[in-house]
Amino acid sequence: MNIIGISAFYHESACCLLQEGRLIAAATEERFSRLKHDARLPVRAFRYCLQAGNIPITQVDAIAFYESPDKKRHRQQTMGVNDILREAYMPRDTALTRQIICDGLGYAGPVLFFDHHHSHAASAFFFSGFADAAVLTVDGVGEWATTSYGHGTGADLHLFEEVHFPHSLGLLYATLTAYLGFRVNDGEYKVMGLAAYGRPRYLEQMRQLVTADKNGQFRLNMAYFDFVQGATMYGDALPELFGQPVRPPDAPITTFHHDIACSLQQVLEEMLLEKATYLATQVDSPNLCLAGGVALNCVANARLVKETPFQQVFIQPAAGDEGGCLGAAALAHRAITGSGVDKRPLAHVYLGPQWSSRSIAQLLDSAEIPYLSFIDREADLLAAVVERLIAGAIIGWFHGRMEFGPRALGARSILANPMGADVREQINLKVKRREPFRPFAPSVLAAEAAAHFDLDHPSPFMLETCSVRSPLALPAITHVDGSARPQTVQPEQSPRFAALLTLFFQQTGCPLLLNTSFNVKDDPIVCSPVDALLCFGKSGLDALVLEDCLIDRSMIPANWSTLCQQWAATPPFAFKTAKSILHDTLYTFV
Amino acid sequence: MTPSTPLFSPQREKAGQTARICFLGESVAAGYLYAPHLTPAQVLQTQLRTADPDVAYEVVDLARTNETLAGLLTKLRHAVTLQPDVVVIFAGNNWNLLETPTVSPYFPSLAAKQAVAAAIRRAGVLGPIEMAARTRLEKVVATLDEIQTIAQAAQVAVVWVMPEVNLADWWSYQPVAWLAGQATARWYQLYFQAEQQLEEQAWAAAMATAQKMIALDGSTCPTAYRLLARAHMGLGAWSAAHAACMMELDSDQYALLGFMSAPRITPLEQGVLRHSAARHGFITVDLPTIFAHYTKSPLTDRRLFLDYCHLTAEGMRVSMAGVTAVLLRLYGHTDDRTEWQTLLTWLPEPARTAAVDATAQFGAAIHTAHRLLGPKQPLLQYWCQAALASSSTIGQTMLDFVRARVVASPIILTGAQQRNLQQTIPMGVQQGWHYGYLDRAMLQALETTLVAAGQITAAEFKRLLLTADYQQADLVDPAFYHWEPLARFYPDVIAAAELQQPAFYRSPWPISSFCLLSNGRQPVRLALIARLPTHPFPTAAQAELWLNGQRVQTFAVNQHWQQHSLVVPARHMAPGINQVEVRWPYQALLQHVDGMNALEMAAARLEKGLEAHLHPVFGELFSLRATQLE
């Protein structure tokens, strides 16, 4: 039984393959198309999934889509359309969506549709490994639901309560993201990082925006929001409420902005804690599953782990819409076969494509790119990498199958020594070029995590924050509030990455490395060796590890930086850099 | 209206005796393939200073590639702030391709698709054609009106250079849009018949066949006119051939494109331009007339053009002599310097090095390989030979081109790129250097040319081709076919983020062609997954797989994906470049389809916001995997 799951047409689109109920492959389209936030039907990811499953298209038994277009269209038509969208976009019903999927993929079999939050919930529960669990999904909006409460047992998953649009914690966060001058659907992480610098001076005003209601319900005060007809998400009353105008994207970030972010974050956490606690009263289970875009708020997640009655929490690592394809595929498997999917917990997210060392060496040889070969000499490779890390090098690390989800977890990562005083600044200067207030995360040997972090359980997916309590000075990965967002690394899941950390530990006494995603600002994370080479070229990375091949910056021509930047500006396929004709902030319609 | 933010900063003050001319226009005016080493603006300035050394002529070059009508207006508003005496505008080639992007069944907008659907329902395929033409010409007229207003306010004279295009060498092939009844099937039958007749030099028969095609398609497709022009050329009927070429240009419509076409001014646009220019008092430099006089032929060719419209050094010299003559007249001269024919008798050749010529000529070959719709080996070899004749050192760059093309890496990361940058005149983006295609036609032309020139042996060239990993490849990856316009579906090259590309290859031509590398010593397994489009074809049929001009398998296709596999013995594989073709059963498919029904289905899809094709798609491939066996 081969089931393809698909998320598409709004956030990053993605595709996954379930074979006999086992997750074989999953990837977002943007990694292949190189178009950040590519929301189109994931045709390249689809082809990859078939290749990973070693099946032709003729052996796809069903496609599962992560939303119910009819229900979504009902919401879209109810809320109205502004002029830009009226010109560009027709709300799609289920039949039209089915047609687009079949046309685009060249597929003619059954297509099953599942509700957005059902897909989110299934993506968390069915891959959690729990026999039963309470399920909480929170995001901007799907069809009508913005938050849902459910209970999973065995192969069954039942959602028993929903909060409906326009009352949405995701939209609340997105609106304040826009107010703070960041891009919606992109800048929410920045707001979360900014919050640590502020004080909750605007709690009173923030609580006017959202109020808890009975059971799982809450309400937004719509006097402050304008999700549809305006070009922004906030109404005129919102700046008046806070007494400051909207921050233009290039304006300085002030204490006011810190405090707004902090107040927002605190109100979000309070609401999530209250509603998760409510959920615990409704579901008799020690386990909690989380999904939906808000479940990527790792600061809030940490409080949910610590402060709710649940003993175990599983957060779906691709908690945003891209991960909905997993849930849809699992629900389709259940609907078609009558049985549940493989219930072993999702131990890793290395679900993307990989390249052999020999194919990479062949590529480098034929392109005449100099490199040091460590083929069949892993120990020597790791020694060479650790030597460079200790010397302060920032290294692009490409190994194994690409991660699914927003986090780089040692397959497509940029690594650095976390003890260096100016490492954060160096990475920002040379590579990421992102806002200086945003922290970098550590990857730590799981066995050593407790010695450095206030963490008593594995955190393999980098989805919650905790306090740093290391005897070491770790300025590069410690946020301004003394927290960090660690990935705990197990040799069973990431043998080479664990071996690298172990060697670094042996030589430095530090069992962790700074780990950030392998990309530059506004690019998707690298997928292929060529992507990695181009990123290496245009960034200031000191070295690149492509499987068993190592390239030092001193080995490549000095003009690579200019050439790769020019290449990014004028690639041979104009399609890759085409700009959307839709407005970024028209958030809720599609 | 004076722009608030000047494009040029700091604004240049004009010295007292300086005669300043602002030079605006499209890629032809910008000297595409030769720039920045040689441009029409440079040639013009040199000619003016040579012809009239007493005046300090200054030509300010504001021409740019991909210039649009709106862009021209913006440039002009800024240009007049430089206080020129004259503005020279050399534009018109881009209008057919760039000015009506929304009049297309592929434009990613609901409103645009519904407008095309309404036009089809109103007048069949003529509906979108008329809509595009009307929109385009209205924009042209309005822009010229605005130019006149700006120029008059600034008291600047306007000289318009009417473009001419390469008529003899450049072919416009397009699939025909659906024709009523079973006429589409008949049209394709006639097309292959005409090609056969031209091959046999049966010129009169080919002419008659082409005319039958035109009667069927109602001048909605350029293909038949090109066949007709070739037949006339075969007979030496140059005037008739010219007329057919003109009709070919007018029939090449953006709204119906199946393949990427070339930007070339159409006779319809030339007519509107002449009329508007006269009405506004613009002085026109009529290149069609000048070139015809100069070459003593109505059919322009590679002598003056590097490709479809960009000029050779000689083309620049002749065209700018026309402008020089007009400008000298404007500056008050009345002697024989105001005749371009006289000027050409003594004005020097544009100054440039041999390397500049060689780079432009090699670039012309690459550009032609990627843009010419039709057989291209003779033209590619001509330009490769011309480049080598200009400078033999370009041979090393050609070999580096081959090295880079066979590597699955962007060229900028390769050693070939580093050596290219060491050249006096490196190849660049405009010469097509940076593409990642395995462009078979180009590689074959280089093999022929370089081996003949003694730059490399045939065996060494084949070894060079096999530098890269060729053991396994899925030929539906764009790298293996995207260089060939006859295989590259137009919607797949439109730059729009919302445009949905399919997960599979689709063929808008009865033959799909791919490039395969082989060492010629190992058998190759070809495994394909193919089907016919879901609509409107009702039948199953037999398709064929061809290798290097030989049929190697016949296989059944219907509307469901089917897998087929065969092992091609090593003796059938050529060492180096191989051509794999899928020949779709166009007759079996088309004869049961009423074209009007197909068009109605297309309109119904567009109405819903779905992509639709206005011409047949002959087959689809999910994969075409080639594996070298031990």
PDB file of N, CA, C and O in Angstrom, chain A residues 465-498:
ATOM      1  N   THR A 465      12.817  25.107  24.518  1.00  0.00           N
ATOM      2  CA  THR A 465      13.946  25.789  25.149  1.00  0.00           C
ATOM      3  C   THR A 465      14.115  25.289  26.582  1.00  0.00           C
ATOM      4  O   THR A 465      13.199  24.708  27.176  1.00  0.00           O
ATOM      5  N   CYS A 466      15.289  25.527  27.094  1.00  0.00           N
ATOM      6  CA  CYS A 466      15.562  25.195  28.491  1.00  0.00           C
ATOM      7  C   CYS A 466      16.706  26.096  28.963  1.00  0.00           C
ATOM      8  O   CYS A 466      17.364  26.754  28.152  1.00  0.00           O
ATOM      9  N   SER A 467      16.938  26.092  30.261  1.00  0.00           N
ATOM     10  CA  SER A 467      18.005  26.942  30.793  1.00  0.00           C
ATOM     11  C   SER A 467      19.367  26.309  30.559  1.00  0.00           C
ATOM     12  O   SER A 467      19.526  25.091  30.654  1.00  0.00           O
ATOM     13  N   VAL A 468      20.310  27.160  30.279  1.00  0.00           N
ATOM     14  CA  VAL A 468      21.695  26.694  30.175  1.00  0.00           C
ATOM     15  C   VAL A 468      22.287  26.692  31.577  1.00  0.00           C
ATOM     16  O   VAL A 468      22.196  27.685  32.300  1.00  0.00           O
ATOM     17  N   ARG A 469      22.847  25.554  32.000  1.00  0.00           N
ATOM     18  CA  ARG A 469      23.486  25.515  33.319  1.00  0.00           C
ATOM     19  C   ARG A 469      24.855  24.849  33.198  1.00  0.00           C
ATOM     20  O   ARG A 469      25.274  24.086  34.062  1.00  0.00           O
ATOM     21  N   SER A 470      25.489  25.151  32.110  1.00  0.00           N
ATOM     22  CA  SER A 470      26.762  24.513  31.803  1.00  0.00           C
ATOM     23  C   SER A 470      27.896  25.136  32.608  1.00  0.00           C
ATOM     24  O   SER A 470      27.906  26.353  32.851  1.00  0.00           O
ATOM     25  N   PRO A 471      28.869  24.337  33.009  1.00  0.00           N
ATOM     26  CA  PRO A 471      30.079  24.909  33.607  1.00  0.00           C
ATOM     27  C   PRO A 471      30.928  25.646  32.567  1.00  0.00           C
ATOM     28  O   PRO A 471      31.844  26.380  32.927  1.00  0.00           O
ATOM     29  N   LEU A 472      30.615  25.416  31.336  1.00  0.00           N
ATOM     30  CA  LEU A 472      31.369  26.074  30.265  1.00  0.00           C
ATOM     31  C   LEU A 472      30.716  27.402  29.907  1.00  0.00           C
ATOM     32  O   LEU A 472      29.515  27.573  30.070  1.00  0.00           O
ATOM     33  N   ALA A 473      31.535  28.295  29.404  1.00  0.00           N
ATOM     34  CA  ALA A 473      30.972  29.528  28.854  1.00  0.00           C
ATOM     35  C   ALA A 473      30.530  29.226  27.424  1.00  0.00           C
ATOM     36  O   ALA A 473      31.339  28.812  26.597  1.00  0.00           O
ATOM     37  N   LEU A 474      29.243  29.410  27.160  1.00  0.00           N
ATOM     38  CA  LEU A 474      28.704  29.062  25.845  1.00  0.00           C
ATOM     39  C   LEU A 474      27.961  30.259  25.254  1.00  0.00           C
ATOM     40  O   LEU A 474      26.757  30.213  24.998  1.00  0.00           O
ATOM     41  N   PRO A 475      28.656  31.337  25.024  1.00  0.00           N
ATOM     42  CA  PRO A 475      27.961  32.552  24.599  1.00  0.00           C
ATOM     43  C   PRO A 475      27.255  32.420  23.255  1.00  0.00           C
ATOM     44  O   PRO A 475      26.244  33.063  23.022  1.00  0.00           O
ATOM     45  N   ALA A 476      27.788  31.563  22.406  1.00  0.00           N
ATOM     46  CA  ALA A 476      27.238  31.526  21.049  1.00  0.00           C
ATOM     47  C   ALA A 476      25.855  30.885  20.999  1.00  0.00           C
ATOM     48  O   ALA A 476      25.085  31.144  20.068  1.00  0.00           O
ATOM     49  N   ILE A 477      25.547  30.042  21.983  1.00  0.00           N
ATOM     50  CA  ILE A 477      24.254  29.337  21.910  1.00  0.00           C
ATOM     51  C   ILE A 477      23.342  29.716  23.078  1.00  0.00           C
ATOM     52  O   ILE A 477      22.263  29.152  23.231  1.00  0.00           O
ATOM     53  N   THR A 478      23.787  30.625  23.892  1.00  0.00           N
ATOM     54  CA  THR A 478      22.974  31.021  25.051  1.00  0.00           C
ATOM     55  C   THR A 478      22.266  32.332  24.729  1.00  0.00           C
ATOM     56  O   THR A 478      22.887  33.328  24.368  1.00  0.00           O
ATOM     57  N   HIS A 479      20.941  32.270  24.875  1.00  0.00           N
ATOM     58  CA  HIS A 479      20.151  33.459  24.560  1.00  0.00           C
ATOM     59  C   HIS A 479      20.303  34.474  25.695  1.00  0.00           C
ATOM     60  O   HIS A 479      20.809  34.173  26.775  1.00  0.00           O
ATOM     61  N   VAL A 480      19.817  35.654  25.461  1.00  0.00           N
ATOM     62  CA  VAL A 480      19.983  36.733  26.430  1.00  0.00           C
ATOM     63  C   VAL A 480      19.328  36.413  27.771  1.00  0.00           C
ATOM     64  O   VAL A 480      19.770  36.883  28.826  1.00  0.00           O
ATOM     65  N   ASP A 481      18.306  35.538  27.754  1.00  0.00           N
ATOM     66  CA  ASP A 481      17.645  35.174  29.002  1.00  0.00           C
ATOM     67  C   ASP A 481      18.221  33.903  29.624  1.00  0.00           C
ATOM     68  O   ASP A 481      17.638  33.314  30.530  1.00  0.00           O
ATOM     69  N   GLY A 482      19.383  33.470  29.127  1.00  0.00           N
ATOM     70  CA  GLY A 482      20.028  32.290  29.706  1.00  0.00           C
ATOM     71  C   GLY A 482      19.457  30.983  29.211  1.00  0.00           C
ATOM     72  O   GLY A 482      19.760  29.915  29.758  1.00  0.00           O
ATOM     73  N   SER A 483      18.672  31.028  28.159  1.00  0.00           N
ATOM     74  CA  SER A 483      18.068  29.804  27.644  1.00  0.00           C
ATOM     75  C   SER A 483      18.776  29.347  26.380  1.00  0.00           C
ATOM     76  O   SER A 483      19.590  30.071  25.801  1.00  0.00           O
ATOM     77  N   ALA A 484      18.453  28.130  25.982  1.00  0.00           N
ATOM     78  CA  ALA A 484      18.942  27.587  24.710  1.00  0.00           C
ATOM     79  C   ALA A 484      17.887  26.630  24.169  1.00  0.00           C
ATOM     80  O   ALA A 484      16.950  26.258  24.877  1.00  0.00           O
ATOM     81  N   ARG A 485      18.081  26.243  22.930  1.00  0.00           N
ATOM     82  CA  ARG A 485      17.103  25.366  22.265  1.00  0.00           C
ATOM     83  C   ARG A 485      17.863  24.160  21.729  1.00  0.00           C
ATOM     84  O   ARG A 485      18.162  24.055  20.553  1.00  0.00           O
ATOM     85  N   PRO A 486      18.234  23.228  22.634  1.00  0.00           N
ATOM     86  CA  PRO A 486      19.160  22.174  22.222  1.00  0.00           C
ATOM     87  C   PRO A 486      18.514  21.047  21.428  1.00  0.00           C
ATOM     88  O   PRO A 486      17.331  20.768  21.563  1.00  0.00           O
ATOM     89  N   GLN A 487      19.351  20.432  20.601  1.00  0.00           N
ATOM     90  CA  GLN A 487      19.025  19.143  19.994  1.00  0.00           C
ATOM     91  C   GLN A 487      19.864  18.111  20.719  1.00  0.00           C
ATOM     92  O   GLN A 487      21.086  18.239  20.795  1.00  0.00           O
ATOM     93  N   THR A 488      19.232  17.095  21.276  1.00  0.00           N
ATOM     94  CA  THR A 488      20.007  16.014  21.887  1.00  0.00           C
ATOM     95  C   THR A 488      20.272  14.964  20.817  1.00  0.00           C
ATOM     96  O   THR A 488      19.357  14.538  20.116  1.00  0.00           O
ATOM     97  N   VAL A 489      21.529  14.563  20.703  1.00  0.00           N
ATOM     98  CA  VAL A 489      21.949  13.694  19.601  1.00  0.00           C
ATOM     99  C   VAL A 489      22.260  12.296  20.118  1.00  0.00           C
ATOM    100  O   VAL A 489      23.083  12.128  21.021  1.00  0.00           O
ATOM    101  N   GLN A 490      21.568  11.333  19.535  1.00  0.00           N
ATOM    102  CA  GLN A 490      21.771   9.925  19.905  1.00  0.00           C
ATOM    103  C   GLN A 490      22.566   9.222  18.811  1.00  0.00           C
ATOM    104  O   GLN A 490      22.238   9.384  17.629  1.00  0.00           O
ATOM    105  N   PRO A 491      23.555   8.423  19.187  1.00  0.00           N
ATOM    106  CA  PRO A 491      24.323   7.699  18.158  1.00  0.00           C
ATOM    107  C   PRO A 491      23.446   6.783  17.310  1.00  0.00           C
ATOM    108  O   PRO A 491      23.722   6.573  16.130  1.00  0.00           O
ATOM    109  N   GLU A 492      22.382   6.264  17.897  1.00  0.00           N
ATOM    110  CA  GLU A 492      21.526   5.346  17.141  1.00  0.00           C
ATOM    111  C   GLU A 492      20.862   6.048  15.956  1.00  0.00           C
ATOM    112  O   GLU A 492      20.614   5.428  14.918  1.00  0.00           O
ATOM    113  N   GLN A 493      20.547   7.313  16.116  1.00  0.00           N
ATOM    114  CA  GLN A 493      19.847   8.031  15.057  1.00  0.00           C
ATOM    115  C   GLN A 493      20.802   8.777  14.137  1.00  0.00           C
ATOM    116  O   GLN A 493      20.526   8.926  12.953  1.00  0.00           O
ATOM    117  N   SER A 494      21.875   9.291  14.712  1.00  0.00           N
ATOM    118  CA  SER A 494      22.789  10.135  13.936  1.00  0.00           C
ATOM    119  C   SER A 494      24.223   9.712  14.238  1.00  0.00           C
ATOM    120  O   SER A 494      24.964  10.427  14.918  1.00  0.00           O
ATOM    121  N   PRO A 495      24.611   8.546  13.749  1.00  0.00           N
ATOM    122  CA  PRO A 495      25.913   8.009  14.187  1.00  0.00           C
ATOM    123  C   PRO A 495      27.100   8.915  13.869  1.00  0.00           C
ATOM    124  O   PRO A 495      27.963   9.125  14.721  1.00  0.00           O
ATOM    125  N   ARG A 496      27.138   9.447  12.670  1.00  0.00           N
ATOM    126  CA  ARG A 496      28.313  10.261  12.341  1.00  0.00           C
ATOM    127  C   ARG A 496      28.292  11.587  13.098  1.00  0.00           C
ATOM    128  O   ARG A 496      29.327  12.048  13.567  1.00  0.00           O
ATOM    129  N   PHE A 497      27.124  12.167  13.208  1.00  0.00           N
ATOM    130  CA  PHE A 497      27.035  13.448  13.915  1.00  0.00           C
ATOM    131  C   PHE A 497      27.395  13.236  15.391  1.00  0.00           C
ATOM    132  O   PHE A 497      28.121  14.045  15.998  1.00  0.00           O
ATOM    133  N   ALA A 498      26.926  12.134  15.961  1.00  0.00           N
ATOM    134  CA  ALA A 498      27.259  11.821  17.361  1.00  0.00           C
ATOM    135  C   ALA A 498      28.759  11.578  17.506  1.00  0.00           C
ATOM    136  O   ALA A 498      29.379  12.004  18.493  1.00  0.00           O
TER     137      ALA A 498
END
